[in-house]
């Protein structure tokens, strides 16, 4: 199997009016994303609201994807939980379905825990899953987890599990941190957590990005990825960054759902599970105006 | 039913060598705590490592307590989760077993969420549980959740659900915040999250404390609670605070498990689920020395 690379979307999860996740809606959205320029998908991450769902709800979403014709080699689903046993169960399922990897958060309830404790958590999962096919992408998102995945911890995991711990999604938004990871661990597949850093990541040998906003910016990002060695790559990156900057000015997951609702004509897309809330009508108008000013096409991308 | 008050322990959860929680061990520990001076118990909170367990593991612990002769009116178990559906399932079980209340964390994965989103989370749980017997104690622990439960949010919840949202555990460690809650909402049952603030809380009309360290300091805290109007109450508080201060100098949950292991002669108590790790032998020696210097009796409290 070739290693996953390119533009990945941290897929949004559509929800029914009773706030239950919509497995078939997720499958349709995933297919739209692959058709629209994504090289791969990370469903059930932060953007997919996975930690707001029960394990049974998350398993049903994974089951629907597994039963579809989406190629598992294009998938790095989120399997993280603060519960060790839940993380094991979800990670096992992702290995079984033949996914390219599992995107694994550190255990995010406790704060101020030691590297020994974080190492113990990942080691326990790897041993309990006990499958050579397991490929872990660590999920570094200190703004949500309140935890750091230090270079020391990564080095220790790479030494203990060189065939299993293969990469990382870096959502820190801190380029100095991404650069340090890319330079310290050549060959370690560190995806940028935002397309804002796509070109810089590719230039340092990284595989691509896994981003929330690629739910709507996949074509812009694919344009960078296909042409990143070209003379005009910086201009392509600037175009994508302008759109990303608009989305960052709003609660991002609600903003992305509002855009997909507008593009698909399916208002059900604006449903979010608390604590997330949909944009107000005024925020929506403001968002759409700013996107158009940034050159972003809001017309229907794919009818639903 | 009289409202719960006094010294509550956020009960530790004993674990087997495979890191699975030990339901019968928890029941024994709860009984020891009640016999040792606790007025009530909050099992399955932060100290109980609840968020490191799956819902099935948490339900098995609740089932064991429900099947025991521990009076449910003395219980305010933790039922929080970042997953809405999990929090509903656990809260339902706690109402069914006749507990005095449910200790409910805000949804702790996302950060920077709005008061609207937090209100929506609690409102959704209250409506889904749909039982007049439900009594919610909000669990304010910003160091773990990264979230604030603002006075505005509490006021809004009290207005919407005056018979359901009855209290709060304040683990902020910030007396100014506790004082503001006690003074702003007379009759709202705000428990201090540490016995360090027990006397101050009682003097402002609060019901008591729900604390991690009362797993081992219950007699000292009961001594404050039984005599808080007495002339020597401050001296009693100082004695308890000295012991609490020692425990705060170590990773608290690991330290408490080490003390219970020593007191019961049952080394299995030192087992923790990652990301928590047991104290080193050197830390243990240091802890025990400092406790003895603070006048804390380490001899066996109850054999197991």
PDB file of C-alpha atoms in Angstrom, chain A:
ATOM      1  CA  UNK A   1       0.000   0.000   0.000  1.00  0.00           C
ATOM      2  CA  UNK A   2       1.377   3.449  -0.850  1.00  0.00           C
ATOM      3  CA  UNK A   3       1.407   5.869   2.041  1.00  0.00           C
ATOM      4  CA  UNK A   4      -1.477   8.335   2.160  1.00  0.00           C
ATOM      5  CA  UNK A   5      -0.627  11.809   0.906  1.00  0.00           C
ATOM      6  CA  UNK A   6      -2.174  14.974  -0.451  1.00  0.00           C
ATOM      7  CA  UNK A   7      -5.240  16.929   0.528  1.00  0.00           C
ATOM      8  CA  UNK A   8      -7.359  15.285   3.211  1.00  0.00           C
ATOM      9  CA  UNK A   9     -10.654  16.618   4.535  1.00  0.00           C
ATOM     10  CA  UNK A  10     -11.539  16.222   8.204  1.00  0.00           C
ATOM     11  CA  UNK A  11     -15.059  15.368   7.070  1.00  0.00           C
ATOM     12  CA  UNK A  12     -18.064  17.066   8.655  1.00  0.00           C
ATOM     13  CA  UNK A  13     -20.769  14.765  10.038  1.00  0.00           C
ATOM     14  CA  UNK A  14     -24.334  15.522   8.913  1.00  0.00           C
ATOM     15  CA  UNK A  15     -26.956  15.139  11.619  1.00  0.00           C
ATOM     16  CA  UNK A  16     -30.661  14.422  11.713  1.00  0.00           C
ATOM     17  CA  UNK A  17     -33.100  16.787  13.467  1.00  0.00           C
ATOM     18  CA  UNK A  18     -32.832  14.681  16.655  1.00  0.00           C
ATOM     19  CA  UNK A  19     -29.040  15.337  16.593  1.00  0.00           C
ATOM     20  CA  UNK A  20     -28.227  11.733  15.735  1.00  0.00           C
ATOM     21  CA  UNK A  21     -25.457  11.352  13.148  1.00  0.00           C
ATOM     22  CA  UNK A  22     -26.560  10.474   9.611  1.00  0.00           C
ATOM     23  CA  UNK A  23     -24.375   7.583   8.353  1.00  0.00           C
ATOM     24  CA  UNK A  24     -25.653   7.634   4.769  1.00  0.00           C
ATOM     25  CA  UNK A  25     -25.320  11.400   4.644  1.00  0.00           C
ATOM     26  CA  UNK A  26     -21.698  11.063   5.749  1.00  0.00           C
ATOM     27  CA  UNK A  27     -21.010   8.510   3.009  1.00  0.00           C
ATOM     28  CA  UNK A  28     -22.506  10.885   0.395  1.00  0.00           C
ATOM     29  CA  UNK A  29     -20.438  13.780   1.719  1.00  0.00           C
ATOM     30  CA  UNK A  30     -17.250  11.690   1.670  1.00  0.00           C
ATOM     31  CA  UNK A  31     -17.868  10.740  -1.948  1.00  0.00           C
ATOM     32  CA  UNK A  32     -18.483  14.370  -2.867  1.00  0.00           C
ATOM     33  CA  UNK A  33     -15.198  15.340  -1.235  1.00  0.00           C
ATOM     34  CA  UNK A  34     -13.232  12.680  -3.113  1.00  0.00           C
ATOM     35  CA  UNK A  35     -14.927  13.713  -6.363  1.00  0.00           C
ATOM     36  CA  UNK A  36     -14.169  17.358  -5.582  1.00  0.00           C
ATOM     37  CA  UNK A  37     -10.408  17.104  -5.280  1.00  0.00           C
ATOM     38  CA  UNK A  38      -9.636  15.425  -1.966  1.00  0.00           C
ATOM     39  CA  UNK A  39      -7.004  12.691  -1.992  1.00  0.00           C
ATOM     40  CA  UNK A  40      -8.248  11.261   1.262  1.00  0.00           C
ATOM     41  CA  UNK A  41     -10.506  11.719   4.255  1.00  0.00           C
ATOM     42  CA  UNK A  42     -10.317  11.858   8.015  1.00  0.00           C
ATOM     43  CA  UNK A  43     -13.895  11.414   9.142  1.00  0.00           C
ATOM     44  CA  UNK A  44     -14.731  11.400  12.866  1.00  0.00           C
ATOM     45  CA  UNK A  45     -12.188  13.972  13.946  1.00  0.00           C
ATOM     46  CA  UNK A  46     -12.726  17.307  15.685  1.00  0.00           C
ATOM     47  CA  UNK A  47     -14.558  18.700  12.656  1.00  0.00           C
ATOM     48  CA  UNK A  48     -16.666  15.529  12.498  1.00  0.00           C
ATOM     49  CA  UNK A  49     -17.825  16.160  16.101  1.00  0.00           C
ATOM     50  CA  UNK A  50     -16.769  12.609  16.977  1.00  0.00           C
ATOM     51  CA  UNK A  51     -16.220  13.290  20.657  1.00  0.00           C
ATOM     52  CA  UNK A  52     -19.799  14.553  20.941  1.00  0.00           C
ATOM     53  CA  UNK A  53     -21.072  11.108  19.874  1.00  0.00           C
ATOM     54  CA  UNK A  54     -21.195   7.815  21.736  1.00  0.00           C
ATOM     55  CA  UNK A  55     -18.978   4.940  20.650  1.00  0.00           C
ATOM     56  CA  UNK A  56     -22.052   3.160  19.234  1.00  0.00           C
ATOM     57  CA  UNK A  57     -22.822   6.221  17.089  1.00  0.00           C
ATOM     58  CA  UNK A  58     -19.215   6.416  15.928  1.00  0.00           C
ATOM     59  CA  UNK A  59     -19.157   2.698  15.112  1.00  0.00           C
ATOM     60  CA  UNK A  60     -22.341   3.071  13.029  1.00  0.00           C
ATOM     61  CA  UNK A  61     -20.665   5.843  11.014  1.00  0.00           C
ATOM     62  CA  UNK A  62     -17.568   3.692  10.455  1.00  0.00           C
ATOM     63  CA  UNK A  63     -19.754   0.728   9.496  1.00  0.00           C
ATOM     64  CA  UNK A  64     -21.540   2.808   6.849  1.00  0.00           C
ATOM     65  CA  UNK A  65     -18.239   3.959   5.362  1.00  0.00           C
ATOM     66  CA  UNK A  66     -16.883   0.387   5.427  1.00  0.00           C
ATOM     67  CA  UNK A  67     -19.991  -0.851   3.597  1.00  0.00           C
ATOM     68  CA  UNK A  68     -19.645   1.823   0.890  1.00  0.00           C
ATOM     69  CA  UNK A  69     -17.328   1.791  -2.104  1.00  0.00           C
ATOM     70  CA  UNK A  70     -15.050   4.468  -0.603  1.00  0.00           C
ATOM     71  CA  UNK A  71     -11.517   3.022  -0.860  1.00  0.00           C
ATOM     72  CA  UNK A  72     -10.303   2.348   2.695  1.00  0.00           C
ATOM     73  CA  UNK A  73      -6.745   3.209   1.645  1.00  0.00           C
ATOM     74  CA  UNK A  74      -7.939   6.821   1.396  1.00  0.00           C
ATOM     75  CA  UNK A  75      -9.114   6.917   5.026  1.00  0.00           C
ATOM     76  CA  UNK A  76      -7.489   8.005   8.266  1.00  0.00           C
ATOM     77  CA  UNK A  77     -10.523   8.131  10.603  1.00  0.00           C
ATOM     78  CA  UNK A  78     -10.363   9.634  14.067  1.00  0.00           C
ATOM     79  CA  UNK A  79     -10.430   7.006  16.825  1.00  0.00           C
ATOM     80  CA  UNK A  80      -9.440   9.078  19.839  1.00  0.00           C
ATOM     81  CA  UNK A  81     -11.153   9.137  23.202  1.00  0.00           C
ATOM     82  CA  UNK A  82     -10.195  10.042  26.739  1.00  0.00           C
ATOM     83  CA  UNK A  83     -11.386   6.511  27.558  1.00  0.00           C
ATOM     84  CA  UNK A  84      -8.666   3.950  26.902  1.00  0.00           C
ATOM     85  CA  UNK A  85     -11.126   1.134  26.216  1.00  0.00           C
ATOM     86  CA  UNK A  86     -13.172   3.269  23.795  1.00  0.00           C
ATOM     87  CA  UNK A  87     -10.057   4.296  21.871  1.00  0.00           C
ATOM     88  CA  UNK A  88      -9.069   0.617  21.595  1.00  0.00           C
ATOM     89  CA  UNK A  89     -12.494  -0.432  20.308  1.00  0.00           C
ATOM     90  CA  UNK A  90     -12.611   2.320  17.674  1.00  0.00           C
ATOM     91  CA  UNK A  91      -9.017   1.787  16.567  1.00  0.00           C
ATOM     92  CA  UNK A  92      -9.628  -1.960  16.154  1.00  0.00           C
ATOM     93  CA  UNK A  93     -12.594  -1.218  13.888  1.00  0.00           C
ATOM     94  CA  UNK A  94     -10.535   1.113  11.717  1.00  0.00           C
ATOM     95  CA  UNK A  95      -7.815  -1.533  11.305  1.00  0.00           C
ATOM     96  CA  UNK A  96     -10.445  -4.166  10.427  1.00  0.00           C
ATOM     97  CA  UNK A  97     -11.931  -1.980   7.700  1.00  0.00           C
ATOM     98  CA  UNK A  98      -8.492  -1.678   6.087  1.00  0.00           C
ATOM     99  CA  UNK A  99      -8.082   2.066   6.589  1.00  0.00           C
ATOM    100  CA  UNK A 100      -4.701   3.646   5.843  1.00  0.00           C
ATOM    101  CA  UNK A 101      -4.428   4.719   9.450  1.00  0.00           C
ATOM    102  CA  UNK A 102      -6.080   5.778  12.679  1.00  0.00           C
ATOM    103  CA  UNK A 103      -5.922   9.407  13.825  1.00  0.00           C
ATOM    104  CA  UNK A 104      -5.425   9.192  17.563  1.00  0.00           C
ATOM    105  CA  UNK A 105      -5.841  12.000  20.079  1.00  0.00           C
ATOM    106  CA  UNK A 106      -4.013  11.883  23.373  1.00  0.00           C
ATOM    107  CA  UNK A 107      -6.355  11.221  26.341  1.00  0.00           C
ATOM    108  CA  UNK A 108      -7.735  14.717  26.636  1.00  0.00           C
ATOM    109  CA  UNK A 109      -9.570  14.874  29.945  1.00  0.00           C
ATOM    110  CA  UNK A 110      -6.654  15.173  32.384  1.00  0.00           C
ATOM    111  CA  UNK A 111      -4.227  18.069  32.041  1.00  0.00           C
ATOM    112  CA  UNK A 112      -0.634  18.363  33.166  1.00  0.00           C
ATOM    113  CA  UNK A 113      -0.027  14.647  32.686  1.00  0.00           C
ATOM    114  CA  UNK A 114       3.487  13.333  32.128  1.00  0.00           C
ATOM    115  CA  UNK A 115       5.072  12.074  28.918  1.00  0.00           C
ATOM    116  CA  UNK A 116       5.217   8.701  30.688  1.00  0.00           C
ATOM    117  CA  UNK A 117       1.436   8.770  31.035  1.00  0.00           C
ATOM    118  CA  UNK A 118       0.870   9.761  27.406  1.00  0.00           C
ATOM    119  CA  UNK A 119       3.342   7.125  26.224  1.00  0.00           C
ATOM    120  CA  UNK A 120       1.539   4.566  28.404  1.00  0.00           C
ATOM    121  CA  UNK A 121      -1.804   5.454  26.821  1.00  0.00           C
ATOM    122  CA  UNK A 122      -0.585   5.046  23.227  1.00  0.00           C
ATOM    123  CA  UNK A 123       1.447   1.927  24.107  1.00  0.00           C
ATOM    124  CA  UNK A 124      -1.554   0.302  25.770  1.00  0.00           C
ATOM    125  CA  UNK A 125      -3.691   0.937  22.663  1.00  0.00           C
ATOM    126  CA  UNK A 126      -1.038  -0.443  20.319  1.00  0.00           C
ATOM    127  CA  UNK A 127      -0.608  -3.575  22.436  1.00  0.00           C
ATOM    128  CA  UNK A 128      -4.334  -4.146  22.883  1.00  0.00           C
ATOM    129  CA  UNK A 129      -5.107  -3.713  19.182  1.00  0.00           C
ATOM    130  CA  UNK A 130      -2.138  -6.007  18.567  1.00  0.00           C
ATOM    131  CA  UNK A 131      -2.233  -5.878  14.779  1.00  0.00           C
ATOM    132  CA  UNK A 132       0.738  -5.266  12.477  1.00  0.00           C
ATOM    133  CA  UNK A 133      -1.633  -3.495  10.083  1.00  0.00           C
ATOM    134  CA  UNK A 134      -2.242  -0.712  12.623  1.00  0.00           C
ATOM    135  CA  UNK A 135      -0.802   2.619  11.457  1.00  0.00           C
ATOM    136  CA  UNK A 136      -1.195   5.457  13.939  1.00  0.00           C
ATOM    137  CA  UNK A 137      -1.246   9.143  13.126  1.00  0.00           C
ATOM    138  CA  UNK A 138      -0.932  11.098  16.361  1.00  0.00           C
ATOM    139  CA  UNK A 139      -3.366  13.990  16.567  1.00  0.00           C
ATOM    140  CA  UNK A 140      -1.699  17.132  17.929  1.00  0.00           C
ATOM    141  CA  UNK A 141      -4.287  19.782  18.771  1.00  0.00           C
ATOM    142  CA  UNK A 142      -3.195  21.515  21.989  1.00  0.00           C
ATOM    143  CA  UNK A 143      -5.950  24.166  21.767  1.00  0.00           C
ATOM    144  CA  UNK A 144      -8.540  21.408  22.280  1.00  0.00           C
ATOM    145  CA  UNK A 145      -6.660  18.819  24.323  1.00  0.00           C
ATOM    146  CA  UNK A 146      -4.653  21.136  26.562  1.00  0.00           C
ATOM    147  CA  UNK A 147      -1.778  18.693  26.029  1.00  0.00           C
ATOM    148  CA  UNK A 148       1.508  18.868  24.172  1.00  0.00           C
ATOM    149  CA  UNK A 149       2.919  16.023  22.102  1.00  0.00           C
ATOM    150  CA  UNK A 150       6.553  16.854  22.697  1.00  0.00           C
ATOM    151  CA  UNK A 151       9.400  15.948  20.341  1.00  0.00           C
ATOM    152  CA  UNK A 152      10.729  13.739  23.147  1.00  0.00           C
ATOM    153  CA  UNK A 153       7.456  11.821  23.349  1.00  0.00           C
ATOM    154  CA  UNK A 154       7.301  11.386  19.567  1.00  0.00           C
ATOM    155  CA  UNK A 155      10.908  10.171  19.496  1.00  0.00           C
ATOM    156  CA  UNK A 156      10.141   7.647  22.222  1.00  0.00           C
ATOM    157  CA  UNK A 157       7.051   6.349  20.390  1.00  0.00           C
ATOM    158  CA  UNK A 158       8.959   6.132  17.087  1.00  0.00           C
ATOM    159  CA  UNK A 159      11.703   4.134  18.773  1.00  0.00           C
ATOM    160  CA  UNK A 160       9.299   1.724  20.490  1.00  0.00           C
ATOM    161  CA  UNK A 161       6.824   1.327  17.602  1.00  0.00           C
ATOM    162  CA  UNK A 162       8.620   2.310  14.369  1.00  0.00           C
ATOM    163  CA  UNK A 163       6.226   0.343  12.143  1.00  0.00           C
ATOM    164  CA  UNK A 164       3.059   1.539  13.864  1.00  0.00           C
ATOM    165  CA  UNK A 165       3.489   5.211  14.756  1.00  0.00           C
ATOM    166  CA  UNK A 166       3.918   6.557  11.238  1.00  0.00           C
ATOM    167  CA  UNK A 167       2.660  10.131  11.255  1.00  0.00           C
ATOM    168  CA  UNK A 168       0.870  13.026  12.893  1.00  0.00           C
ATOM    169  CA  UNK A 169      -1.745  15.649  12.200  1.00  0.00           C
ATOM    170  CA  UNK A 170      -0.440  18.973  13.494  1.00  0.00           C
ATOM    171  CA  UNK A 171      -3.360  21.312  14.253  1.00  0.00           C
ATOM    172  CA  UNK A 172      -1.341  23.569  16.556  1.00  0.00           C
ATOM    173  CA  UNK A 173      -1.379  26.386  14.004  1.00  0.00           C
ATOM    174  CA  UNK A 174       2.237  26.945  15.030  1.00  0.00           C
ATOM    175  CA  UNK A 175       4.550  26.695  12.038  1.00  0.00           C
ATOM    176  CA  UNK A 176       7.685  26.617  14.230  1.00  0.00           C
ATOM    177  CA  UNK A 177       6.318  23.462  15.864  1.00  0.00           C
ATOM    178  CA  UNK A 178       5.467  21.866  12.495  1.00  0.00           C
ATOM    179  CA  UNK A 179       8.886  22.764  11.102  1.00  0.00           C
ATOM    180  CA  UNK A 180      10.605  21.239  14.135  1.00  0.00           C
ATOM    181  CA  UNK A 181       8.672  17.982  13.681  1.00  0.00           C
ATOM    182  CA  UNK A 182       9.361  17.797   9.933  1.00  0.00           C
ATOM    183  CA  UNK A 183      13.076  18.488  10.394  1.00  0.00           C
ATOM    184  CA  UNK A 184      13.576  16.310  13.492  1.00  0.00           C
ATOM    185  CA  UNK A 185      11.826  13.231  12.072  1.00  0.00           C
ATOM    186  CA  UNK A 186      12.472  12.892   8.317  1.00  0.00           C
ATOM    187  CA  UNK A 187      10.076  10.347   6.854  1.00  0.00           C
ATOM    188  CA  UNK A 188       7.582  10.810   9.683  1.00  0.00           C
ATOM    189  CA  UNK A 189       4.348  11.704   7.902  1.00  0.00           C
ATOM    190  CA  UNK A 190       3.364  14.987   9.522  1.00  0.00           C
ATOM    191  CA  UNK A 191       0.265  16.420   7.889  1.00  0.00           C
ATOM    192  CA  UNK A 192      -0.407  20.111   8.439  1.00  0.00           C
ATOM    193  CA  UNK A 193      -3.723  20.563  10.236  1.00  0.00           C
ATOM    194  CA  UNK A 194      -4.615  23.477   7.958  1.00  0.00           C
ATOM    195  CA  UNK A 195      -4.098  24.156   4.253  1.00  0.00           C
ATOM    196  CA  UNK A 196      -2.620  27.474   5.379  1.00  0.00           C
ATOM    197  CA  UNK A 197       0.609  25.497   5.838  1.00  0.00           C
ATOM    198  CA  UNK A 198       0.210  23.107   2.880  1.00  0.00           C
ATOM    199  CA  UNK A 199       2.912  24.521   0.627  1.00  0.00           C
ATOM    200  CA  UNK A 200       5.415  24.962   3.473  1.00  0.00           C
ATOM    201  CA  UNK A 201       4.758  21.390   4.610  1.00  0.00           C
ATOM    202  CA  UNK A 202       5.254  19.949   1.123  1.00  0.00           C
ATOM    203  CA  UNK A 203       8.492  21.929   0.687  1.00  0.00           C
ATOM    204  CA  UNK A 204       9.876  20.337   3.858  1.00  0.00           C
ATOM    205  CA  UNK A 205       8.979  16.836   2.682  1.00  0.00           C
ATOM    206  CA  UNK A 206       5.645  16.505   4.466  1.00  0.00           C
ATOM    207  CA  UNK A 207       2.798  14.509   2.863  1.00  0.00           C
ATOM    208  CA  UNK A 208       0.039  17.167   2.767  1.00  0.00           C
ATOM    209  CA  UNK A 209      -2.715  18.501   4.976  1.00  0.00           C
ATOM    210  CA  UNK A 210      -5.695  17.140   6.902  1.00  0.00           C
ATOM    211  CA  UNK A 211      -7.925  20.142   7.319  1.00  0.00           C
ATOM    212  CA  UNK A 212     -11.413  21.136   8.431  1.00  0.00           C
ATOM    213  CA  UNK A 213     -11.786  23.796   5.781  1.00  0.00           C
ATOM    214  CA  UNK A 214     -11.022  21.389   2.924  1.00  0.00           C
ATOM    215  CA  UNK A 215     -14.653  20.315   3.379  1.00  0.00           C
ATOM    216  CA  UNK A 216     -15.262  23.366   1.184  1.00  0.00           C
ATOM    217  CA  UNK A 217     -11.831  24.380  -0.172  1.00  0.00           C
ATOM    218  CA  UNK A 218     -10.751  21.034  -1.639  1.00  0.00           C
ATOM    219  CA  UNK A 219     -10.451  22.352  -5.218  1.00  0.00           C
ATOM    220  CA  UNK A 220      -8.247  25.268  -4.101  1.00  0.00           C
ATOM    221  CA  UNK A 221      -6.077  22.913  -2.068  1.00  0.00           C
ATOM    222  CA  UNK A 222      -5.852  20.299  -4.795  1.00  0.00           C
ATOM    223  CA  UNK A 223      -4.625  23.101  -7.049  1.00  0.00           C
ATOM    224  CA  UNK A 224      -1.716  23.735  -4.662  1.00  0.00           C
ATOM    225  CA  UNK A 225      -0.929  20.042  -4.224  1.00  0.00           C
ATOM    226  CA  UNK A 226      -0.902  19.297  -7.973  1.00  0.00           C
ATOM    227  CA  UNK A 227       1.333  22.288  -8.730  1.00  0.00           C
ATOM    228  CA  UNK A 228       3.423  22.797  -5.645  1.00  0.00           C
ATOM    229  CA  UNK A 229       6.738  22.648  -7.482  1.00  0.00           C
ATOM    230  CA  UNK A 230       5.515  25.250 -10.009  1.00  0.00           C
ATOM    231  CA  UNK A 231       6.680  28.858 -10.145  1.00  0.00           C
ATOM    232  CA  UNK A 232       3.187  30.120  -9.268  1.00  0.00           C
ATOM    233  CA  UNK A 233       2.710  27.845  -6.243  1.00  0.00           C
ATOM    234  CA  UNK A 234       2.890  30.751  -3.813  1.00  0.00           C
ATOM    235  CA  UNK A 235       0.067  32.559  -5.616  1.00  0.00           C
ATOM    236  CA  UNK A 236      -2.057  29.397  -5.426  1.00  0.00           C
ATOM    237  CA  UNK A 237      -1.289  29.103  -1.716  1.00  0.00           C
ATOM    238  CA  UNK A 238      -2.239  32.759  -1.161  1.00  0.00           C
ATOM    239  CA  UNK A 239      -5.608  32.180  -2.834  1.00  0.00           C
ATOM    240  CA  UNK A 240      -6.384  29.252  -0.521  1.00  0.00           C
ATOM    241  CA  UNK A 241      -5.070  31.079   2.544  1.00  0.00           C
ATOM    242  CA  UNK A 242      -7.381  34.051   1.875  1.00  0.00           C
ATOM    243  CA  UNK A 243     -10.415  31.754   1.992  1.00  0.00           C
ATOM    244  CA  UNK A 244      -9.134  29.881   5.032  1.00  0.00           C
ATOM    245  CA  UNK A 245      -8.616  33.215   6.837  1.00  0.00           C
ATOM    246  CA  UNK A 246     -12.284  34.114   6.299  1.00  0.00           C
ATOM    247  CA  UNK A 247     -13.441  30.792   7.796  1.00  0.00           C
ATOM    248  CA  UNK A 248     -11.081  31.239  10.769  1.00  0.00           C
ATOM    249  CA  UNK A 249     -12.962  34.445  11.579  1.00  0.00           C
ATOM    250  CA  UNK A 250     -16.054  32.419  12.506  1.00  0.00           C
ATOM    251  CA  UNK A 251     -16.723  29.351  14.680  1.00  0.00           C
ATOM    252  CA  UNK A 252     -15.178  27.076  12.068  1.00  0.00           C
ATOM    253  CA  UNK A 253     -17.317  23.922  12.204  1.00  0.00           C
ATOM    254  CA  UNK A 254     -20.577  25.903  12.196  1.00  0.00           C
ATOM    255  CA  UNK A 255     -19.247  28.041   9.335  1.00  0.00           C
ATOM    256  CA  UNK A 256     -18.296  24.982   7.277  1.00  0.00           C
ATOM    257  CA  UNK A 257     -21.710  23.407   7.823  1.00  0.00           C
ATOM    258  CA  UNK A 258     -23.370  26.665   6.740  1.00  0.00           C
ATOM    259  CA  UNK A 259     -21.309  26.692   3.540  1.00  0.00           C
ATOM    260  CA  UNK A 260     -22.075  23.046   2.724  1.00  0.00           C
ATOM    261  CA  UNK A 261     -25.787  23.698   3.408  1.00  0.00           C
ATOM    262  CA  UNK A 262     -25.658  26.610   0.959  1.00  0.00           C
ATOM    263  CA  UNK A 263     -23.698  24.656  -1.654  1.00  0.00           C
ATOM    264  CA  UNK A 264     -25.888  21.559  -1.506  1.00  0.00           C
ATOM    265  CA  UNK A 265     -29.178  23.358  -0.925  1.00  0.00           C
ATOM    266  CA  UNK A 266     -29.714  21.028   2.021  1.00  0.00           C
ATOM    267  CA  UNK A 267     -30.504  23.100   5.130  1.00  0.00           C
ATOM    268  CA  UNK A 268     -30.216  19.993   7.360  1.00  0.00           C
ATOM    269  CA  UNK A 269     -26.455  20.486   7.137  1.00  0.00           C
ATOM    270  CA  UNK A 270     -26.628  23.382   9.607  1.00  0.00           C
ATOM    271  CA  UNK A 271     -27.448  21.027  12.503  1.00  0.00           C
ATOM    272  CA  UNK A 272     -24.698  20.687  15.117  1.00  0.00           C
ATOM    273  CA  UNK A 273     -24.606  18.825  18.398  1.00  0.00           C
ATOM    274  CA  UNK A 274     -24.152  20.978  21.527  1.00  0.00           C
ATOM    275  CA  UNK A 275     -21.854  22.545  22.686  1.00  0.00           C
ATOM    276  CA  UNK A 276     -21.508  23.672  19.067  1.00  0.00           C
ATOM    277  CA  UNK A 277     -24.210  25.998  17.761  1.00  0.00           C
ATOM    278  CA  UNK A 278     -25.190  27.031  14.260  1.00  0.00           C
ATOM    279  CA  UNK A 279     -24.294  30.469  12.959  1.00  0.00           C
ATOM    280  CA  UNK A 280     -26.876  33.212  13.378  1.00  0.00           C
ATOM    281  CA  UNK A 281     -28.495  34.517  10.187  1.00  0.00           C
ATOM    282  CA  UNK A 282     -26.354  37.629  10.516  1.00  0.00           C
ATOM    283  CA  UNK A 283     -23.138  35.611  10.877  1.00  0.00           C
ATOM    284  CA  UNK A 284     -24.120  33.595   7.800  1.00  0.00           C
ATOM    285  CA  UNK A 285     -24.646  36.711   5.680  1.00  0.00           C
ATOM    286  CA  UNK A 286     -21.356  38.123   6.894  1.00  0.00           C
ATOM    287  CA  UNK A 287     -19.549  34.840   6.167  1.00  0.00           C
ATOM    288  CA  UNK A 288     -20.953  34.524   2.658  1.00  0.00           C
ATOM    289  CA  UNK A 289     -20.116  38.154   1.817  1.00  0.00           C
ATOM    290  CA  UNK A 290     -16.542  37.778   3.020  1.00  0.00           C
ATOM    291  CA  UNK A 291     -16.097  34.509   1.137  1.00  0.00           C
ATOM    292  CA  UNK A 292     -17.277  36.098  -2.083  1.00  0.00           C
ATOM    293  CA  UNK A 293     -14.934  39.037  -1.505  1.00  0.00           C
ATOM    294  CA  UNK A 294     -12.108  36.481  -1.141  1.00  0.00           C
ATOM    295  CA  UNK A 295     -13.006  35.018  -4.528  1.00  0.00           C
ATOM    296  CA  UNK A 296     -14.700  31.880  -3.200  1.00  0.00           C
ATOM    297  CA  UNK A 297     -17.475  30.422  -5.385  1.00  0.00           C
ATOM    298  CA  UNK A 298     -20.590  29.737  -3.304  1.00  0.00           C
ATOM    299  CA  UNK A 299     -22.674  28.199  -6.077  1.00  0.00           C
ATOM    300  CA  UNK A 300     -23.871  24.644  -5.709  1.00  0.00           C
ATOM    301  CA  UNK A 301     -20.921  22.231  -5.827  1.00  0.00           C
ATOM    302  CA  UNK A 302     -22.986  19.052  -5.669  1.00  0.00           C
ATOM    303  CA  UNK A 303     -26.730  18.738  -5.264  1.00  0.00           C
ATOM    304  CA  UNK A 304     -28.034  16.402  -2.555  1.00  0.00           C
TER     305      UNK A 304
END
